PDB file of C-alpha atoms in Angstrom:
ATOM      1  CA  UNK H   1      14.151  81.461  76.523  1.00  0.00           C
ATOM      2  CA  UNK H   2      18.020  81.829  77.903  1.00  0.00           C
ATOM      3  CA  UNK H   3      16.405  78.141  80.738  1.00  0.00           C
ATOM      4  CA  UNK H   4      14.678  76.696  77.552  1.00  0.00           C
ATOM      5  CA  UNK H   5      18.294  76.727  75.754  1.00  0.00           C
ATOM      6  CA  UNK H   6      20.112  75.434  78.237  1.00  0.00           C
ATOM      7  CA  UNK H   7      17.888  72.981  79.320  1.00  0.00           C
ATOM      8  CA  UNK H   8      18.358  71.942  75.559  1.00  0.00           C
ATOM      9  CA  UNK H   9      22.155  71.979  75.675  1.00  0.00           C
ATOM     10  CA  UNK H  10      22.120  69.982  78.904  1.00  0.00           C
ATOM     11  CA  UNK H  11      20.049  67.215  76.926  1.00  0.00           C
ATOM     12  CA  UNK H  12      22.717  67.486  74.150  1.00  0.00           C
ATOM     13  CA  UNK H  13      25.180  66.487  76.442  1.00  0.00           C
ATOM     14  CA  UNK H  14      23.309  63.826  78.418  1.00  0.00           C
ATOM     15  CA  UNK H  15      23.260  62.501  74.891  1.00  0.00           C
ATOM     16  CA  UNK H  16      27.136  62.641  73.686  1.00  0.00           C
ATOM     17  CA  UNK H  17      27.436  61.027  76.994  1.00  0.00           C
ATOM     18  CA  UNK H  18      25.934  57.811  76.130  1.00  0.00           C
ATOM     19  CA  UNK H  19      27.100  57.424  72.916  1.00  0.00           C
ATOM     20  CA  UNK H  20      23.572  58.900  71.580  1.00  0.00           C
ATOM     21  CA  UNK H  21      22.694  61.021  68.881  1.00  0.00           C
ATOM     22  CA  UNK H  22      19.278  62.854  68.039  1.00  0.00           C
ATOM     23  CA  UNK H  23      17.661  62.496  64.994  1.00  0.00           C
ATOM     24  CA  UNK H  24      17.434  65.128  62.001  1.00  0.00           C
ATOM     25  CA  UNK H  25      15.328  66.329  59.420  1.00  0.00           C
ATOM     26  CA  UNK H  26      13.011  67.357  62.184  1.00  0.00           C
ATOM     27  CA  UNK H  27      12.440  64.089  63.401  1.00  0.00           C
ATOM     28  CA  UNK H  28      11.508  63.392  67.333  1.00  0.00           C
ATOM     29  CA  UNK H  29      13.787  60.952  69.004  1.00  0.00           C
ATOM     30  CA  UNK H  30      17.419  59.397  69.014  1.00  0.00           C
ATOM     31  CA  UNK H  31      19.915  56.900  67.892  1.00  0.00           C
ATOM     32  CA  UNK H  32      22.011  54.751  70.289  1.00  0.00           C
ATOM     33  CA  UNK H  33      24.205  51.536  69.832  1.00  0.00           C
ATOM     34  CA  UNK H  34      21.932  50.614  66.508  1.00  0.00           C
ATOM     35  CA  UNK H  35      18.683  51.862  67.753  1.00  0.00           C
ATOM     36  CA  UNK H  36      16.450  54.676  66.650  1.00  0.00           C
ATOM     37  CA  UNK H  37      14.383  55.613  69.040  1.00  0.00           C
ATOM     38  CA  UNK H  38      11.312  57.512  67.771  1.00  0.00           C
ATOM     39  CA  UNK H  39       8.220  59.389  68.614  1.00  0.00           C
ATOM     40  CA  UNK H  40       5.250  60.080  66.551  1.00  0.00           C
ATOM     41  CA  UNK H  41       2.958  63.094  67.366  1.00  0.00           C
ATOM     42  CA  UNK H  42      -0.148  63.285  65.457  1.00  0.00           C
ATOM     43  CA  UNK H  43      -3.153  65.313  65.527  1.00  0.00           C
ATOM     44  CA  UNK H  44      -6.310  64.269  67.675  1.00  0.00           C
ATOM     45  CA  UNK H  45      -8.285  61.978  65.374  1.00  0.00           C
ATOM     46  CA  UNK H  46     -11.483  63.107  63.046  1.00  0.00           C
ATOM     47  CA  UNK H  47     -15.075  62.596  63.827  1.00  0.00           C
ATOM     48  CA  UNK H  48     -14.829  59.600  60.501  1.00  0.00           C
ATOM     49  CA  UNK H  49     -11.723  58.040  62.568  1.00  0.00           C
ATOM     50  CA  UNK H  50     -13.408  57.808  65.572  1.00  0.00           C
ATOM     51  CA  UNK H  51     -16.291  55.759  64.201  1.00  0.00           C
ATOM     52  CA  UNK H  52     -14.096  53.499  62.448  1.00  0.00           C
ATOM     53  CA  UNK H  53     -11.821  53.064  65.729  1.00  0.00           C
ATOM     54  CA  UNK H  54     -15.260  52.300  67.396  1.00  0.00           C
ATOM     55  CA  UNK H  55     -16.079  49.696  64.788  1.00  0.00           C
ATOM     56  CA  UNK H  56     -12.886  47.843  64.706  1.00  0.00           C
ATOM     57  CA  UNK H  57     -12.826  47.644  68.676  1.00  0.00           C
ATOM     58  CA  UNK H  58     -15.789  46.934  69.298  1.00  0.00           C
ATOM     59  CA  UNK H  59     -17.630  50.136  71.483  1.00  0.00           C
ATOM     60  CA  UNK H  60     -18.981  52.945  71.590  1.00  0.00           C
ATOM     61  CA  UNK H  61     -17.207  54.592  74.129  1.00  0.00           C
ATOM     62  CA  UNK H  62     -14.189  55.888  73.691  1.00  0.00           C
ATOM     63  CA  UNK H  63     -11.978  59.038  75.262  1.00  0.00           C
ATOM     64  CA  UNK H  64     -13.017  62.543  73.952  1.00  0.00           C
ATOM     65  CA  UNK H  65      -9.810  63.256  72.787  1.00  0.00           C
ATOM     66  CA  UNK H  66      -7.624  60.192  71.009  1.00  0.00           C
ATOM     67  CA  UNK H  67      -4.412  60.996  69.520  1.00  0.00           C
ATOM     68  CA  UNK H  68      -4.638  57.901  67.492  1.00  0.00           C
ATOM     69  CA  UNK H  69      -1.534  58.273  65.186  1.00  0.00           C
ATOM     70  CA  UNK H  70       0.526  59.271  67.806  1.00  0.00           C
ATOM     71  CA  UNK H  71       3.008  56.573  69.072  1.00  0.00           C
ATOM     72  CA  UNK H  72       6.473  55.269  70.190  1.00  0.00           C
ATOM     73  CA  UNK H  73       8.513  53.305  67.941  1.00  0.00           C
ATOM     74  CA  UNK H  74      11.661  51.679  68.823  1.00  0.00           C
ATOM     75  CA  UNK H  75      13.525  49.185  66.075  1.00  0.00           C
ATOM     76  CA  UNK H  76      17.107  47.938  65.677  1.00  0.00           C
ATOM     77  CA  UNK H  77      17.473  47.834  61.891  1.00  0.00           C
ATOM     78  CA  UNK H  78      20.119  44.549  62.076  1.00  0.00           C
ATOM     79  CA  UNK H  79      17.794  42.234  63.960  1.00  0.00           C
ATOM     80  CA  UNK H  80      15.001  43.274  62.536  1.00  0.00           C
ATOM     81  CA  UNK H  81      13.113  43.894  65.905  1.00  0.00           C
ATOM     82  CA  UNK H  82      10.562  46.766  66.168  1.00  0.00           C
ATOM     83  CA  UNK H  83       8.820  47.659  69.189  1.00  0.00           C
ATOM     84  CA  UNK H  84       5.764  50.284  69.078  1.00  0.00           C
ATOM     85  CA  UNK H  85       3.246  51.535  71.593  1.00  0.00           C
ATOM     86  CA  UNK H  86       0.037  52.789  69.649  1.00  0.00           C
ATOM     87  CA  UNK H  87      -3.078  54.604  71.121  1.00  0.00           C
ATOM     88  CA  UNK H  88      -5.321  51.524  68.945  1.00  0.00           C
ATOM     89  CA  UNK H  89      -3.511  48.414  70.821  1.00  0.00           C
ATOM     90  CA  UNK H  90      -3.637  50.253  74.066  1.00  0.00           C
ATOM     91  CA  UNK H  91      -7.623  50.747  73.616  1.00  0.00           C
ATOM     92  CA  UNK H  92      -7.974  47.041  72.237  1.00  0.00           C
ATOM     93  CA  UNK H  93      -6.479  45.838  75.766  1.00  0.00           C
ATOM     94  CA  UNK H  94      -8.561  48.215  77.833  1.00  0.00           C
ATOM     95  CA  UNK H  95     -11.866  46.782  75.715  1.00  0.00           C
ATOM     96  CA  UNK H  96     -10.764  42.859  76.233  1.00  0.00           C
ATOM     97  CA  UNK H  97      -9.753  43.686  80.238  1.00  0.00           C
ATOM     98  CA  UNK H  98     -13.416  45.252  80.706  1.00  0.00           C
ATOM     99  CA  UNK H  99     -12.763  46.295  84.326  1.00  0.00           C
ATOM    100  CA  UNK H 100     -15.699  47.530  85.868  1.00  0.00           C
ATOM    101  CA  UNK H 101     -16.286  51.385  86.360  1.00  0.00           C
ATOM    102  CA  UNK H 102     -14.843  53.386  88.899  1.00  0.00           C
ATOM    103  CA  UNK H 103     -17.818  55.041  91.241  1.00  0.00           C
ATOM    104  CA  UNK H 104     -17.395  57.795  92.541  1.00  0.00           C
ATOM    105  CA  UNK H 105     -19.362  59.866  95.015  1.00  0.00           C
ATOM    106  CA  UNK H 106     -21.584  61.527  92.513  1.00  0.00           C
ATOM    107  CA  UNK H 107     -22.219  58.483  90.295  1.00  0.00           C
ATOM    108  CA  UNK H 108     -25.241  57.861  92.904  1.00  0.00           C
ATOM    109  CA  UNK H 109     -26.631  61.311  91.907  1.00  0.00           C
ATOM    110  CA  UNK H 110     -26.797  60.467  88.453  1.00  0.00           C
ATOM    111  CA  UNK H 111     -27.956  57.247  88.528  1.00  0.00           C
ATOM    112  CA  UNK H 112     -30.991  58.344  90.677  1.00  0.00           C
ATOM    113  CA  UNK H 113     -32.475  61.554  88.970  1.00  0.00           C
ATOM    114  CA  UNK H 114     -36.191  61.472  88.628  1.00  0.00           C
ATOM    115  CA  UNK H 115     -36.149  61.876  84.602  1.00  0.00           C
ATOM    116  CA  UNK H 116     -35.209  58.899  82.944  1.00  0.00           C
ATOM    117  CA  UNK H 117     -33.467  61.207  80.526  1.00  0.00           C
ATOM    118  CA  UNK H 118     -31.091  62.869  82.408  1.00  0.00           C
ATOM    119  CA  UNK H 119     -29.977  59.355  84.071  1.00  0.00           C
ATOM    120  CA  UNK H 120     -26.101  58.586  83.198  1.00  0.00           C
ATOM    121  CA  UNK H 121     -25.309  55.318  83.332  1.00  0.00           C
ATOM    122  CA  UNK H 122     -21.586  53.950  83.479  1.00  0.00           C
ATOM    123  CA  UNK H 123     -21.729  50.745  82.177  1.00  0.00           C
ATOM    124  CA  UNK H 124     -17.696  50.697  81.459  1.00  0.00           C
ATOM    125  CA  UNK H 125     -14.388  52.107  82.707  1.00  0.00           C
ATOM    126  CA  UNK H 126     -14.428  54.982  81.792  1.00  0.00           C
ATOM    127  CA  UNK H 127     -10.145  55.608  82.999  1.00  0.00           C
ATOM    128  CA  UNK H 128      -9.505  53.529  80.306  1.00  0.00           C
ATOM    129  CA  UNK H 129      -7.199  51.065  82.227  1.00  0.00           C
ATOM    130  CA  UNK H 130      -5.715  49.022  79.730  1.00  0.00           C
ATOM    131  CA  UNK H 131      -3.135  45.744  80.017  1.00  0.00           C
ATOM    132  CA  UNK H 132      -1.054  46.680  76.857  1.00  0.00           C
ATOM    133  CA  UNK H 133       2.705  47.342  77.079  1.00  0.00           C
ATOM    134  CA  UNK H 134       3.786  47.603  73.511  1.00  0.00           C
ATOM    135  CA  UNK H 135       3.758  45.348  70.941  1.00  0.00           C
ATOM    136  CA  UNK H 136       6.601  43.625  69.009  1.00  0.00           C
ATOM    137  CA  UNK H 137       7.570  41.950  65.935  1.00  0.00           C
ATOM    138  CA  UNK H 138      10.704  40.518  64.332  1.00  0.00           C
ATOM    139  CA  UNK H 139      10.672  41.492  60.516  1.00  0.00           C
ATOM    140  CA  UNK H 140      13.320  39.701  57.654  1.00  0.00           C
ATOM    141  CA  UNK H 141      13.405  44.910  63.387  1.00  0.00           C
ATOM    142  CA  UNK H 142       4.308  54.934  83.851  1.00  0.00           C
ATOM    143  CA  UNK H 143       0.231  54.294  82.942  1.00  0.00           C
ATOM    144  CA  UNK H 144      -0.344  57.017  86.084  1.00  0.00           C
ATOM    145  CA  UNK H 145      -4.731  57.310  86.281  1.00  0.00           C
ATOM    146  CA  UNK H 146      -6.224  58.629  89.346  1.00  0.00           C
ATOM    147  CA  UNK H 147      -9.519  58.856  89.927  1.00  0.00           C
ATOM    148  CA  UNK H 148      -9.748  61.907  93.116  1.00  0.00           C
ATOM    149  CA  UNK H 149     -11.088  61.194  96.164  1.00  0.00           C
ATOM    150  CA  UNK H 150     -11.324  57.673  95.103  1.00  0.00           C
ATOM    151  CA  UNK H 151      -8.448  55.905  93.359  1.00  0.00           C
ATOM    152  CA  UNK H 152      -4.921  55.911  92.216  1.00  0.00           C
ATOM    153  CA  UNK H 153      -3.789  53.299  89.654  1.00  0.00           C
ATOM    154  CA  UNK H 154       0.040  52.920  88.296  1.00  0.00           C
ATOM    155  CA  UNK H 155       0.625  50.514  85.341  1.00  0.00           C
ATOM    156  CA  UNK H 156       4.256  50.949  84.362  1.00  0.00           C
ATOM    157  CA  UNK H 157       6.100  49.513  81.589  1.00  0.00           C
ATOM    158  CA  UNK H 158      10.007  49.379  81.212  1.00  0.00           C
ATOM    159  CA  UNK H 159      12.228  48.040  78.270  1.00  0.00           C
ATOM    160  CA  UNK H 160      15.627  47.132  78.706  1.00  0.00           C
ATOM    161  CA  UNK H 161      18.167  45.762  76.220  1.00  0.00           C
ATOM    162  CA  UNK H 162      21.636  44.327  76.568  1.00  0.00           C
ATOM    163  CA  UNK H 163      24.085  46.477  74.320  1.00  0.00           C
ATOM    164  CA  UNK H 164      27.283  44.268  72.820  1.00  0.00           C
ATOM    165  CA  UNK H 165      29.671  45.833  71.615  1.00  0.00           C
ATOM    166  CA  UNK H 166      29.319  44.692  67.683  1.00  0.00           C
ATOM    167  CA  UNK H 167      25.929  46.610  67.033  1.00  0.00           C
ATOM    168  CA  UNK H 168      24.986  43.819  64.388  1.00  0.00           C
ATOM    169  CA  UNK H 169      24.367  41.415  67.054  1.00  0.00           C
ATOM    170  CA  UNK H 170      21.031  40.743  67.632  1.00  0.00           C
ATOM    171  CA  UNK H 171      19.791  42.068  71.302  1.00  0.00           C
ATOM    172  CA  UNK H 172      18.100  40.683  74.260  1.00  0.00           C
ATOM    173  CA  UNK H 173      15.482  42.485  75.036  1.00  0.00           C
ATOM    174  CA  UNK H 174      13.447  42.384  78.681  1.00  0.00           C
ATOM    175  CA  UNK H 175      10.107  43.856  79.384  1.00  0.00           C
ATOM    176  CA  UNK H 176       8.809  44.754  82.856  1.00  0.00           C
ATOM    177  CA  UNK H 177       5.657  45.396  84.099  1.00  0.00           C
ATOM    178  CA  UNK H 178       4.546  46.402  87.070  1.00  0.00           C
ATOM    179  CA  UNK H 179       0.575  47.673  87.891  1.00  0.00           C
ATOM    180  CA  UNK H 180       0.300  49.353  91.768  1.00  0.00           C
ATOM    181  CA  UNK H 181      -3.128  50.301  92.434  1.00  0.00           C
ATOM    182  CA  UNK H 182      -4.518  51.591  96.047  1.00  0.00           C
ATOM    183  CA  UNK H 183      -7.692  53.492  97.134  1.00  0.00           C
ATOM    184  CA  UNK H 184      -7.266  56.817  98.979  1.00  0.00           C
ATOM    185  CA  UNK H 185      -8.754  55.454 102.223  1.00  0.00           C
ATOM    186  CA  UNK H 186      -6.305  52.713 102.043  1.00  0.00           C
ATOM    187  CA  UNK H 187      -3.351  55.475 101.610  1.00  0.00           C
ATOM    188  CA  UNK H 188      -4.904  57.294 104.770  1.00  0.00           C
ATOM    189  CA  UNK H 189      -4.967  54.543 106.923  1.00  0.00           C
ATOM    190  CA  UNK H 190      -1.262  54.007 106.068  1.00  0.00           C
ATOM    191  CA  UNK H 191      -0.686  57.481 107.321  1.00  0.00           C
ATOM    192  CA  UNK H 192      -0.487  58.919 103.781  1.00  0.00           C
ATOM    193  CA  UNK H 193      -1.820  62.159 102.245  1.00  0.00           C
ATOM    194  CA  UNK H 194      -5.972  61.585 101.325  1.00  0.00           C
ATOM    195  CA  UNK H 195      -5.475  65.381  99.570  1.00  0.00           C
ATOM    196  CA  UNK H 196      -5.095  63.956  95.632  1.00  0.00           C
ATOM    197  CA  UNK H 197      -2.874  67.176  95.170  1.00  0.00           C
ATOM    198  CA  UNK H 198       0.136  65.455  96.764  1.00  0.00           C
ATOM    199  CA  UNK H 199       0.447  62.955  94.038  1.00  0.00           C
ATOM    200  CA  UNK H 200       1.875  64.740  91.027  1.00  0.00           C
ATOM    201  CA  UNK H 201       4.741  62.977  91.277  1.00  0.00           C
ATOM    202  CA  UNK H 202       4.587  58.993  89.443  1.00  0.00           C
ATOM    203  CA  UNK H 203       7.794  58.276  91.477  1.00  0.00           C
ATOM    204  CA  UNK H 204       6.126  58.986  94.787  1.00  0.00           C
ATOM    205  CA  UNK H 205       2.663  57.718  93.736  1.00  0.00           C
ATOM    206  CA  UNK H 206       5.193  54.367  92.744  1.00  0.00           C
ATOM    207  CA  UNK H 207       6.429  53.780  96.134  1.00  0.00           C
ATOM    208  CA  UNK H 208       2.889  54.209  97.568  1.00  0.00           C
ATOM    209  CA  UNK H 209       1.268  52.330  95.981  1.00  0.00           C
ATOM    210  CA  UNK H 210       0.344  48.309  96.184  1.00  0.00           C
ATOM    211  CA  UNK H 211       1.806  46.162  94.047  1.00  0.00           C
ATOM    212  CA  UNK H 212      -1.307  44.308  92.012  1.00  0.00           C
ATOM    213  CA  UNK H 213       0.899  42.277  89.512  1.00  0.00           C
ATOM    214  CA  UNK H 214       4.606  42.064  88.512  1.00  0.00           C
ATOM    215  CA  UNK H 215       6.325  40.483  85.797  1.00  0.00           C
ATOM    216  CA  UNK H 216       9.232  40.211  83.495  1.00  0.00           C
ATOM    217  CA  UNK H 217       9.158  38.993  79.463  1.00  0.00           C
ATOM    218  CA  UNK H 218      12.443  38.111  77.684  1.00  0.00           C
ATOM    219  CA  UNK H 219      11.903  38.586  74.335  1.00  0.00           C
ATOM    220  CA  UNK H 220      13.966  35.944  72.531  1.00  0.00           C
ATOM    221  CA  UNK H 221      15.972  36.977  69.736  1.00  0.00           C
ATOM    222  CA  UNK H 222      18.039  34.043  68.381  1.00  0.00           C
ATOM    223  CA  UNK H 223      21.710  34.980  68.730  1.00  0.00           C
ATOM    224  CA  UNK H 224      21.573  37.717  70.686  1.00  0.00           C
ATOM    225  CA  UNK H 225      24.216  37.967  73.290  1.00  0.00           C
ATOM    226  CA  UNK H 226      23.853  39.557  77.194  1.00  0.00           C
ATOM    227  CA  UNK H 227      26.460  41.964  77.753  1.00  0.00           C
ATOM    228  CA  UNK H 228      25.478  45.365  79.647  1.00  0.00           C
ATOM    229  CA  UNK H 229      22.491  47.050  80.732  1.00  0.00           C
ATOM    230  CA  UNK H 230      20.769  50.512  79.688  1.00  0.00           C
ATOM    231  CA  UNK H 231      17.680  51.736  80.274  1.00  0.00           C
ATOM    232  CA  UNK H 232      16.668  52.882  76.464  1.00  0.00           C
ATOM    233  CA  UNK H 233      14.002  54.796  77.699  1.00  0.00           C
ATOM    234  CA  UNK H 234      15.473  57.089  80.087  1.00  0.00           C
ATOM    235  CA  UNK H 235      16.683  59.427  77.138  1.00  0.00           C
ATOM    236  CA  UNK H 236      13.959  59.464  74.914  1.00  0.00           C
ATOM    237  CA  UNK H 237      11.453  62.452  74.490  1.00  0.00           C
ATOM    238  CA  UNK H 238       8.952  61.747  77.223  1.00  0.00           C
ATOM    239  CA  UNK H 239       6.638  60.534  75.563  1.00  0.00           C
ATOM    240  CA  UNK H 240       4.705  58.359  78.344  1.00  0.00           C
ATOM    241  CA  UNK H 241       2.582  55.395  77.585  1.00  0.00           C
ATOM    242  CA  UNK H 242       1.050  56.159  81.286  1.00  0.00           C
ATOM    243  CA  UNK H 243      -2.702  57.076  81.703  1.00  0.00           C
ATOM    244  CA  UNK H 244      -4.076  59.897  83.407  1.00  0.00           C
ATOM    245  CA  UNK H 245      -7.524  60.353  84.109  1.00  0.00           C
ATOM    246  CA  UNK H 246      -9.001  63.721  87.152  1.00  0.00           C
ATOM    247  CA  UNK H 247     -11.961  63.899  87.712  1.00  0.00           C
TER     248      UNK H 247
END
């Protein structure tokens, strides 16, 4: 209890530090330079939710567990600009990427079983990869998945926003993203650990790792005007956007 409170007080002052204050009223998340920063945790969704989130995306495969209401939700009330991360959007980009599954070593043993009905078949990707890295509108407002033994993916998203100092100036906003991806026999033949219990860490696993695609977005807000950087995601409740998947 006595590390738990001053672990908390230690937050508290990361926060003063920056100019940032956490939100009340037993709300998740912080406000900095005209931002709220927010997080959402919901409930894992019903049996009735499911099927309807199966309907609308188009499968019938999803996770076992969804936390579909659950989200991040970052806005800037002068501007108008609102940026979210939802578990729905994420899914929709994993269904229109449709990379193929992931096989592992015992895939071969299931496919090959001599009853028909105790055959599994992976017909889809079943770590739930997906291309999304939040969505964003302008109103009048790491993901780490390793497969063991086999694979390690990274997809990473980072926003950054230039902070003026009048906080009713609308903000430039940057998005990065970054997806690393490598096999474990790759990693061994650079030397690397092939044990899947040395990769806990998403900054080690991120300098590892092969870079498959990089790029940055600016996303334009008329107005706005460039004149420091902060990383607005550094303080907020770690609530990660990243995929994991062990099998």
């Amino acid at each position: 209890m006595e590390k738990e409170k001053e672990k908390e007080e230690k937050e508290e002052d990361e926060l003063k530090a920056t100019g940032a204050e956490a939100l009340t009223d037993g709300r998740s998340g912080l406000r900095i330079r005209g931002w709220v920063i927010e997080s959402f945790n919901r409930p894992i969704l019903s049996s009735s939710a499911v099927h309807l989130w199966e309907q609308n995306i188009g499968t019938s495969h999803l996770p076992e567990m969804v936390f579909g209401e659950s989200s991040l939700l970052l806005s800037h009330a002068d501007s108008g600009i609102k940026i979210h991360f939802s578990a729905f959007d994420a899914l929709k980009g994993w269904k229109h990427e449709r990379l193929p599954p992931v096989e592992v070593p015992a895939a071969a043993k299931w496919k090959f079983r001599s009853k028909p009905f105790q055959q599994v078949i992976l017909d889809y990707d079943y770590t739930f990869t997906t291309p999304y890295c939040g969505s964003e509108t302008i109103e009048p407002n790491s993901k780490k998945l390793r497969v063991d033994g086999v694979l390690m993916r990274l997809r990473d998203t980072r926003m950054y926003c230039a902070f003026g100092s009048d906080n009713r100036e609308k903000p430039i906003i940057l998005r990065e993203s970054c997806w690393r991806e490598a096999t474990f026999q790759e990693l061994s033949a650079k030397g690397f650990p092939s044990d899947s219990a040395a990769y806990g860490d998403p900054n080690l696993i991120n300098q590892r790792l092969s870079i498959i695609m990089h790029k940055t977005q600016k996303l334009k807000v008329p107005g706005a005007m460039l004149v420091s950087w902060l990383l607005l995601l550094m303080l907020t409740i770690q609530h990660q956007f990243h995929q994991r998947s062990i099998l």
